[in-house]
Amino acid sequence: MAGPVSTRHPVSAAIAPLLLLVAIGLGAAAQASDPYHDSRQHMIRLIEADVRATSDYLRRTALDARVLEAMARVPRHEFVPDDLVDAAYRNRPLPIGHGQTISQPYIVAIMTDLLDLEPGQRVLEIGTGSGYQAAVLAEFGASVWSIEIIPALAEQAAERLPRLGYDQVEVRAGDGYYGWPDEAPFDAIIVTAAASHVPSPLLQQLRTGAKMIIPVGSPFSTQQLLLITRDQNEQVRTRQVLPVRFVPLTGEH
Ligand code: SAH
């Protein structure tokens, strides 16, 4: 757009408003050229409806607007296999290969919201999977360290996230049960696979006052989503939020 307004060809006063109109038109075209814009907005409305329907569990009727704004910007279709792109903005988990799933958008939204994050905070994620949850955290403004136990998924996410501009996410392959001691403590920890118990190394890597969200229970039935706070007196408080169903946290621990 800089071309027509170059100094070599000064623009007359009569043409300037016309150029402005062209510029506005181009802005609208940019939105229209994102074929997923409307589906993403629709996905946000579905999340809001689910939040209202589960408000007793969540103890809130609406999520932090910044969480939904972040989710309205992340291109979920870039995080699913090619043959599922058309389903990317359904409010559903989807398979991502290796027997794993990208979580349901509603679950991503509430887990992000319950952490009560502020932009600039440091978050540890266990279970990178597709990298979608990490991208939502990054879009919110967090710096993210994410661990994935399946090397092929870790590699894909480590390539995908910077390609989409999410440079503030670091991914590594490994068993997340032990956390990332070199980068601890964290302002929040999010575990996106179901654990049989709360891993004590993760509790130790929580900053005082910080929160962890983790599904705990049997891998073969529903689990409870737990919100854990390490309070100012170093006491650990646990709140049971909601029954959920996640793929299991695996590893040798
Ligand atoms: N957050 C992901 C959802 C991932 S599903 C997303 O947004 O797409 C859970 C992921 O946890 C799977 O990819 C699984 O391989 C991984 N996982 C399971 N056990 C793990 C462990 N011990 N350490 C790290 N990752 C683990």
mmCIF file of N, CA and C and ligand atoms in Angstrom, residues 79 96 98 100-103 108 125-134 147-150 153 174-177 192-193 246-251 253, ligand 1:
data_model
loop_
_atom_site.group_PDB
_atom_site.id
_atom_site.type_symbol
_atom_site.label_atom_id
_atom_site.label_comp_id
_atom_site.label_asym_id
_atom_site.label_seq_id
_atom_site.Cartn_x
_atom_site.Cartn_y
_atom_site.Cartn_z
ATOM 1 N N PHE A 79 -3.338 -26.784 13.979
ATOM 2 C CA PHE A 79 -2.881 -27.717 15.014
ATOM 3 C C PHE A 79 -3.513 -29.101 14.875
ATOM 4 N N ILE A 96 -4.882 -36.457 17.172
ATOM 5 C CA ILE A 96 -3.706 -35.819 16.557
ATOM 6 C C ILE A 96 -2.629 -36.862 16.227
ATOM 7 N N HIS A 98 -0.744 -40.877 17.149
ATOM 8 C CA HIS A 98 -0.063 -41.483 18.295
ATOM 9 C C HIS A 98 -1.029 -41.758 19.454
ATOM 10 N N GLN A 100 -3.209 -39.799 20.681
ATOM 11 C CA GLN A 100 -3.385 -38.615 21.533
ATOM 12 C C GLN A 100 -4.428 -37.676 20.941
ATOM 13 N N THR A 101 -4.825 -36.676 21.711
ATOM 14 C CA THR A 101 -5.863 -35.747 21.239
ATOM 15 C C THR A 101 -5.473 -34.300 21.522
ATOM 16 N N ILE A 102 -6.022 -33.408 20.712
ATOM 17 C CA ILE A 102 -6.014 -31.976 21.027
ATOM 18 C C ILE A 102 -7.274 -31.766 21.861
ATOM 19 N N SER A 103 -7.153 -31.079 23.005
ATOM 20 C CA SER A 103 -8.283 -30.979 23.933
ATOM 21 C C SER A 103 -9.435 -30.165 23.343
ATOM 22 N N VAL A 108 -9.780 -26.198 27.160
ATOM 23 C CA VAL A 108 -8.606 -25.309 27.060
ATOM 24 C C VAL A 108 -8.935 -23.955 27.694
ATOM 25 N N GLU A 125 3.830 -26.316 30.998
ATOM 26 C CA GLU A 125 2.771 -27.214 30.532
ATOM 27 C C GLU A 125 3.327 -28.635 30.435
ATOM 28 N N ILE A 126 2.575 -29.602 30.943
ATOM 29 C CA ILE A 126 2.941 -31.011 30.777
ATOM 30 C C ILE A 126 1.946 -31.616 29.790
ATOM 31 N N GLY A 127 2.477 -32.115 28.649
ATOM 32 C CA GLY A 127 1.610 -32.684 27.609
ATOM 33 C C GLY A 127 1.409 -31.693 26.472
ATOM 34 N N THR A 128 2.475 -31.416 25.717
ATOM 35 C CA THR A 128 2.411 -30.425 24.620
ATOM 36 C C THR A 128 1.397 -30.839 23.563
ATOM 37 N N GLY A 129 1.366 -32.139 23.227
ATOM 38 C CA GLY A 129 0.466 -32.622 22.171
ATOM 39 C C GLY A 129 0.676 -31.844 20.890
ATOM 40 N N SER A 130 -0.400 -31.220 20.401
ATOM 41 C CA SER A 130 -0.327 -30.442 19.155
ATOM 42 C C SER A 130 0.375 -29.104 19.350
ATOM 43 N N GLY A 131 0.412 -28.623 20.607
ATOM 44 C CA GLY A 131 0.951 -27.290 20.882
ATOM 45 C C GLY A 131 -0.142 -26.234 20.986
ATOM 46 N N TYR A 132 -1.411 -26.641 20.807
ATOM 47 C CA TYR A 132 -2.504 -25.648 20.789
ATOM 48 C C TYR A 132 -2.645 -24.926 22.137
ATOM 49 N N GLN A 133 -2.680 -25.699 23.223
ATOM 50 C CA GLN A 133 -2.820 -25.064 24.539
ATOM 51 C C GLN A 133 -1.659 -24.101 24.805
ATOM 52 N N ALA A 134 -0.458 -24.514 24.419
ATOM 53 C CA ALA A 134 0.721 -23.654 24.605
ATOM 54 C C ALA A 134 0.561 -22.366 23.800
ATOM 55 N N ILE A 147 6.453 -29.714 27.955
ATOM 56 C CA ILE A 147 7.138 -31.010 27.849
ATOM 57 C C ILE A 147 6.185 -32.045 27.261
ATOM 58 N N GLU A 148 6.685 -32.809 26.287
ATOM 59 C CA GLU A 148 5.883 -33.838 25.628
ATOM 60 C C GLU A 148 6.664 -35.147 25.629
ATOM 61 N N ILE A 149 5.990 -36.231 26.033
ATOM 62 C CA ILE A 149 6.708 -37.503 26.191
ATOM 63 C C ILE A 149 6.883 -38.247 24.857
ATOM 64 N N ILE A 150 6.039 -37.980 23.866
ATOM 65 C CA ILE A 150 6.176 -38.657 22.567
ATOM 66 C C ILE A 150 7.065 -37.779 21.668
ATOM 67 N N LEU A 153 5.652 -36.028 18.508
ATOM 68 C CA LEU A 153 4.739 -34.904 18.765
ATOM 69 C C LEU A 153 5.519 -33.686 19.234
ATOM 70 N N GLY A 174 10.295 -35.350 26.770
ATOM 71 C CA GLY A 174 10.697 -35.924 28.053
ATOM 72 C C GLY A 174 9.484 -36.266 28.884
ATOM 73 N N ASP A 175 9.742 -36.787 30.078
ATOM 74 C CA ASP A 175 8.670 -37.125 31.008
ATOM 75 C C ASP A 175 8.379 -35.915 31.898
ATOM 76 N N GLY A 176 7.221 -35.328 31.668
ATOM 77 C CA GLY A 176 6.857 -34.110 32.384
ATOM 78 C C GLY A 176 6.602 -34.310 33.866
ATOM 79 N N TYR A 177 6.514 -35.563 34.312
ATOM 80 C CA TYR A 177 6.276 -35.830 35.733
ATOM 81 C C TYR A 177 7.293 -35.087 36.599
ATOM 82 N N THR A 192 -1.983 -31.486 31.021
ATOM 83 C CA THR A 192 -3.084 -31.778 30.092
ATOM 84 C C THR A 192 -3.202 -33.270 29.796
ATOM 85 N N ALA A 193 -2.752 -34.110 30.750
ATOM 86 C CA ALA A 193 -2.948 -35.562 30.673
ATOM 87 C C ALA A 193 -3.325 -36.015 32.081
ATOM 88 N N PHE A 246 -9.423 -37.192 30.164
ATOM 89 C CA PHE A 246 -8.167 -36.903 29.448
ATOM 90 C C PHE A 246 -7.451 -38.199 29.093
ATOM 91 N N VAL A 247 -6.543 -38.132 28.108
ATOM 92 C CA VAL A 247 -5.648 -39.268 27.865
ATOM 93 C C VAL A 247 -4.677 -39.360 29.044
ATOM 94 N N PRO A 248 -4.145 -40.567 29.324
ATOM 95 C CA PRO A 248 -3.348 -40.731 30.541
ATOM 96 C C PRO A 248 -1.959 -40.095 30.481
ATOM 97 N N LEU A 249 -1.498 -39.681 31.646
ATOM 98 C CA LEU A 249 -0.105 -39.280 31.830
ATOM 99 C C LEU A 249 0.701 -40.583 31.876
ATOM 100 N N THR A 250 1.613 -40.728 30.941
ATOM 101 C CA THR A 250 2.382 -41.975 30.883
ATOM 102 C C THR A 250 3.801 -41.711 31.409
ATOM 103 N N GLY A 251 4.655 -42.744 31.362
ATOM 104 C CA GLY A 251 6.028 -42.573 31.821
ATOM 105 C C GLY A 251 6.369 -43.591 32.895
ATOM 106 N N HIS A 253 7.517 -43.094 35.996
ATOM 107 C CA HIS A 253 7.462 -42.654 37.395
ATOM 108 C C HIS A 253 6.588 -43.579 38.242
HETATM 109 N N1 SAH B 1 -2.165 -29.850 25.420
HETATM 110 C C1 SAH B 1 -2.360 -30.669 24.240
HETATM 111 C C2 SAH B 1 -3.264 -31.849 24.520
HETATM 112 C C3 SAH B 1 -2.436 -32.976 24.700
HETATM 113 S S1 SAH B 1 -3.102 -34.568 25.034
HETATM 114 C C4 SAH B 1 -2.847 -29.863 23.065
HETATM 115 O O1 SAH B 1 -3.151 -28.678 23.234
HETATM 116 O O2 SAH B 1 -2.893 -30.400 21.953
HETATM 117 C C5 SAH B 1 -1.938 -35.023 26.273
HETATM 118 C C6 SAH B 1 -0.502 -35.129 25.846
HETATM 119 O O3 SAH B 1 0.255 -35.477 26.995
HETATM 120 C C7 SAH B 1 -0.220 -36.225 24.820
HETATM 121 O O4 SAH B 1 0.415 -35.682 23.705
HETATM 122 C C8 SAH B 1 0.689 -37.186 25.567
HETATM 123 O O5 SAH B 1 1.665 -37.802 24.755
HETATM 124 C C9 SAH B 1 1.330 -36.280 26.601
HETATM 125 N N2 SAH B 1 1.878 -36.964 27.784
HETATM 126 C C10 SAH B 1 1.406 -38.060 28.411
HETATM 127 N N3 SAH B 1 2.188 -38.378 29.465
HETATM 128 C C11 SAH B 1 3.170 -37.429 29.508
HETATM 129 C C12 SAH B 1 4.284 -37.209 30.363
HETATM 130 N N4 SAH B 1 4.558 -38.023 31.402
HETATM 131 N N5 SAH B 1 5.081 -36.156 30.113
HETATM 132 C C13 SAH B 1 4.830 -35.318 29.064
HETATM 133 N N6 SAH B 1 3.802 -35.484 28.212
HETATM 134 C C14 SAH B 1 2.969 -36.521 28.439
#
